[in-house]
GROMACS .gro file of C-alpha atoms in nm:
model
  149
    1MET     CA    1   2.117  -0.835  -2.066
    2ALA     CA    2   1.828  -0.737  -2.294
    3ILE     CA    3   1.567  -0.500  -2.155
    4ASN     CA    4   1.204  -0.622  -2.198
    5THR     CA    5   1.021  -0.353  -2.398
    6TYR     CA    6   0.677  -0.507  -2.343
    7PRO     CA    7   0.468  -0.358  -2.059
    8LEU     CA    8   0.420  -0.573  -1.750
    9LYS     CA    9   0.092  -0.739  -1.686
   10LYS     CA   10  -0.095  -0.646  -1.356
   11TYR     CA   11  -0.270  -0.977  -1.279
   12ASN     CA   12   0.023  -1.174  -1.132
   13TYR     CA   13   0.140  -1.050  -0.790
   14ARG     CA   14   0.206  -1.160  -0.434
   15VAL     CA   15   0.210  -0.991  -0.100
   16GLN     CA   16   0.436  -1.042   0.200
   17LEU     CA   17   0.370  -0.917   0.548
   18ASP     CA   18   0.686  -0.913   0.760
   19ASN     CA   19   0.856  -1.169   0.529
   20VAL     CA   20   0.563  -1.411   0.530
   21ASP     CA   21   0.379  -1.463   0.196
   22VAL     CA   22  -0.001  -1.392   0.225
   23ALA     CA   23  -0.199  -1.568  -0.046
   24GLY     CA   24  -0.532  -1.504  -0.186
   25PHE     CA   25  -0.553  -1.135  -0.246
   26SER     CA   26  -0.782  -1.050  -0.540
   27GLU     CA   27  -0.702  -0.690  -0.566
   28VAL     CA   28  -0.429  -0.450  -0.429
   29SER     CA   29  -0.496  -0.088  -0.519
   30GLY     CA   30  -0.441   0.272  -0.424
   31PHE     CA   31  -0.076   0.311  -0.344
   32ASP     CA   32   0.073   0.633  -0.461
   33ALA     CA   33   0.312   0.900  -0.363
   34SER     CA   34   0.283   1.283  -0.400
   35ILE     CA   35   0.509   1.567  -0.299
   36ASP     CA   36   0.368   1.888  -0.171
   37VAL     CA   37   0.486   2.212  -0.362
   38ILE     CA   38   0.613   2.498  -0.152
   39GLU     CA   39   0.596   2.828  -0.319
   40TYR     CA   40   0.828   3.115  -0.196
   41ARG     CA   41   0.897   3.464  -0.321
   42GLU     CA   42   1.091   3.743  -0.161
   43GLY     CA   43   0.962   4.100  -0.202
   44THR     CA   44   1.279   4.221  -0.355
   45GLU     CA   45   1.281   3.971  -0.640
   46ARG     CA   46   1.235   4.119  -0.997
   47ILE     CA   47   1.034   3.824  -1.120
   48ASN     CA   48   0.669   3.807  -1.026
   49SER     CA   49   0.648   3.431  -0.998
   50PRO     CA   50   0.749   3.233  -0.697
   51ARG     CA   51   1.020   2.969  -0.663
   52LYS     CA   52   0.893   2.614  -0.621
   53MET     CA   53   1.049   2.376  -0.374
   54PRO     CA   54   0.966   2.023  -0.274
   55GLY     CA   55   0.769   1.991   0.052
   56LEU     CA   56   0.634   1.693   0.244
   57THR     CA   57   0.593   1.357   0.073
   58LYS     CA   58   0.256   1.202   0.132
   59TYR     CA   59   0.145   0.850   0.056
   60GLY     CA   60  -0.207   0.727  -0.030
   61ASN     CA   61  -0.367   0.434   0.149
   62VAL     CA   62  -0.342   0.087   0.005
   63THR     CA   63  -0.643  -0.134  -0.018
   64LEU     CA   64  -0.610  -0.515  -0.004
   65LYS     CA   65  -0.918  -0.720  -0.094
   66TRP     CA   66  -0.961  -1.101  -0.078
   67GLY     CA   67  -1.217  -1.364  -0.079
   68MET     CA   68  -1.333  -1.414   0.279
   69THR     CA   69  -1.205  -1.735   0.447
   70SER     CA   70  -1.198  -1.852   0.802
   71SER     CA   71  -0.871  -1.659   0.870
   72MET     CA   72  -0.907  -1.390   1.135
   73SER     CA   73  -0.550  -1.247   1.102
   74PHE     CA   74  -0.644  -0.913   0.953
   75PHE     CA   75  -0.939  -0.863   1.180
   76GLU     CA   76  -0.728  -0.949   1.483
   77TRP     CA   77  -0.459  -0.700   1.369
   78VAL     CA   78  -0.725  -0.426   1.343
   79GLN     CA   79  -0.882  -0.530   1.671
   80GLY     CA   80  -0.543  -0.524   1.856
   81ILE     CA   81  -0.484  -0.172   1.753
   82SER     CA   82  -0.843  -0.066   1.828
   83ASN     CA   83  -0.856  -0.205   2.176
   84GLY     CA   84  -0.513  -0.087   2.276
   85GLU     CA   85  -0.333  -0.415   2.287
   86LYS     CA   86  -0.086  -0.294   2.018
   87LEU     CA   87   0.029   0.048   2.132
   88GLU     CA   88   0.391   0.048   2.049
   89ALA     CA   89   0.495   0.098   1.695
   90GLU     CA   90   0.687  -0.229   1.680
   91ASP     CA   91   0.372  -0.419   1.774
   92ARG     CA   92   0.128  -0.256   1.531
   93CYS     CA   93   0.348  -0.187   1.234
   94GLU     CA   94   0.471  -0.425   0.970
   95ASP     CA   95   0.648  -0.396   0.638
   96ILE     CA   96   0.447  -0.503   0.340
   97VAL     CA   97   0.605  -0.593   0.014
   98ILE     CA   98   0.403  -0.617  -0.301
   99TYR     CA   99   0.568  -0.816  -0.580
  100LEU     CA  100   0.464  -0.796  -0.947
  101GLN     CA  101   0.542  -1.116  -1.134
  102ASP     CA  102   0.570  -1.214  -1.493
  103ASP     CA  103   0.385  -1.507  -1.647
  104SER     CA  104   0.648  -1.749  -1.523
  105GLN     CA  105   0.590  -1.629  -1.156
  106ALA     CA  106   0.935  -1.459  -1.140
  107ASP     CA  107   0.947  -1.131  -0.949
  108VAL     CA  108   0.999  -0.838  -1.196
  109ALA     CA  109   0.910  -0.535  -0.966
  110SER     CA  110   0.840  -0.481  -0.602
  111TRP     CA  111   0.738  -0.206  -0.358
  112THR     CA  112   0.794  -0.203   0.022
  113LEU     CA  113   0.539  -0.015   0.240
  114ILE     CA  114   0.727   0.068   0.556
  115ASN     CA  115   0.559   0.102   0.900
  116ALA     CA  116   0.228  -0.011   0.763
  117TRP     CA  117  -0.084  -0.075   0.982
  118PRO     CA  118  -0.456  -0.122   0.905
  119SER     CA  119  -0.677   0.189   0.940
  120LYS     CA  120  -1.000   0.034   0.808
  121TYR     CA  121  -1.151  -0.309   0.786
  122VAL     CA  122  -1.454  -0.366   0.552
  123VAL     CA  123  -1.690  -0.668   0.595
  124PRO     CA  124  -1.849  -0.794   0.276
  125ASP     CA  125  -2.202  -0.714   0.185
  126PHE     CA  126  -2.448  -1.007   0.214
  127ASN     CA  127  -2.721  -1.075  -0.039
  128ALA     CA  128  -2.922  -1.403  -0.045
  129SER     CA  129  -2.998  -1.371  -0.409
  130SER     CA  130  -2.637  -1.328  -0.521
  131SER     CA  131  -2.378  -1.594  -0.633
  132GLU     CA  132  -2.072  -1.384  -0.582
  133VAL     CA  133  -1.770  -1.448  -0.358
  134SER     CA  134  -1.773  -1.261  -0.027
  135ILE     CA  135  -1.488  -1.006  -0.040
  136GLU     CA  136  -1.324  -0.866   0.267
  137SER     CA  137  -1.098  -0.564   0.252
  138VAL     CA  138  -0.850  -0.376   0.469
  139GLU     CA  139  -0.706  -0.031   0.418
  140ILE     CA  140  -0.346   0.005   0.505
  141VAL     CA  141  -0.165   0.330   0.593
  142PHE     CA  142   0.213   0.355   0.585
  143GLU     CA  143   0.495   0.606   0.644
  144GLU     CA  144   0.731   0.535   0.346
  145MET     CA  145   0.731   0.353   0.015
  146MET     CA  146   1.035   0.216  -0.162
  147ARG     CA  147   1.061   0.064  -0.517
  148ASN     CA  148   1.296  -0.231  -0.489
  149GLN     CA  149   1.320  -0.360  -0.846
   0.00000   0.00000   0.00000
């Protein structure tokens, strides 16, 4: 099988929440991982520089943006956590899979965000002299990220 040497385009993607496709996102941004560096040196070591070891892995928050519709699903998810209806981890957390697709809509790469839940919900700005689409957004926190393909 030949390996494609052309870079992948970023404008074809889809998002799944707990194995259900969620359509209509105009932007998915901000997911990253970083590993803290632990520096350690014993006083009897001859070298004056510390050893470097991996520490905790931290993940950035993912922001999902979409054109506002009549759907209340994300707002209800945020509200359920906020008002205490979703206290248990299995009630408030979901796995989110973000698929990057090629021009033929075939999945070429994917990332799974494990134990994800919304930490911020943003209502669009309103402007009577604007002709833009109203964009809602939700910021998602998660505990672990996996690259699947």
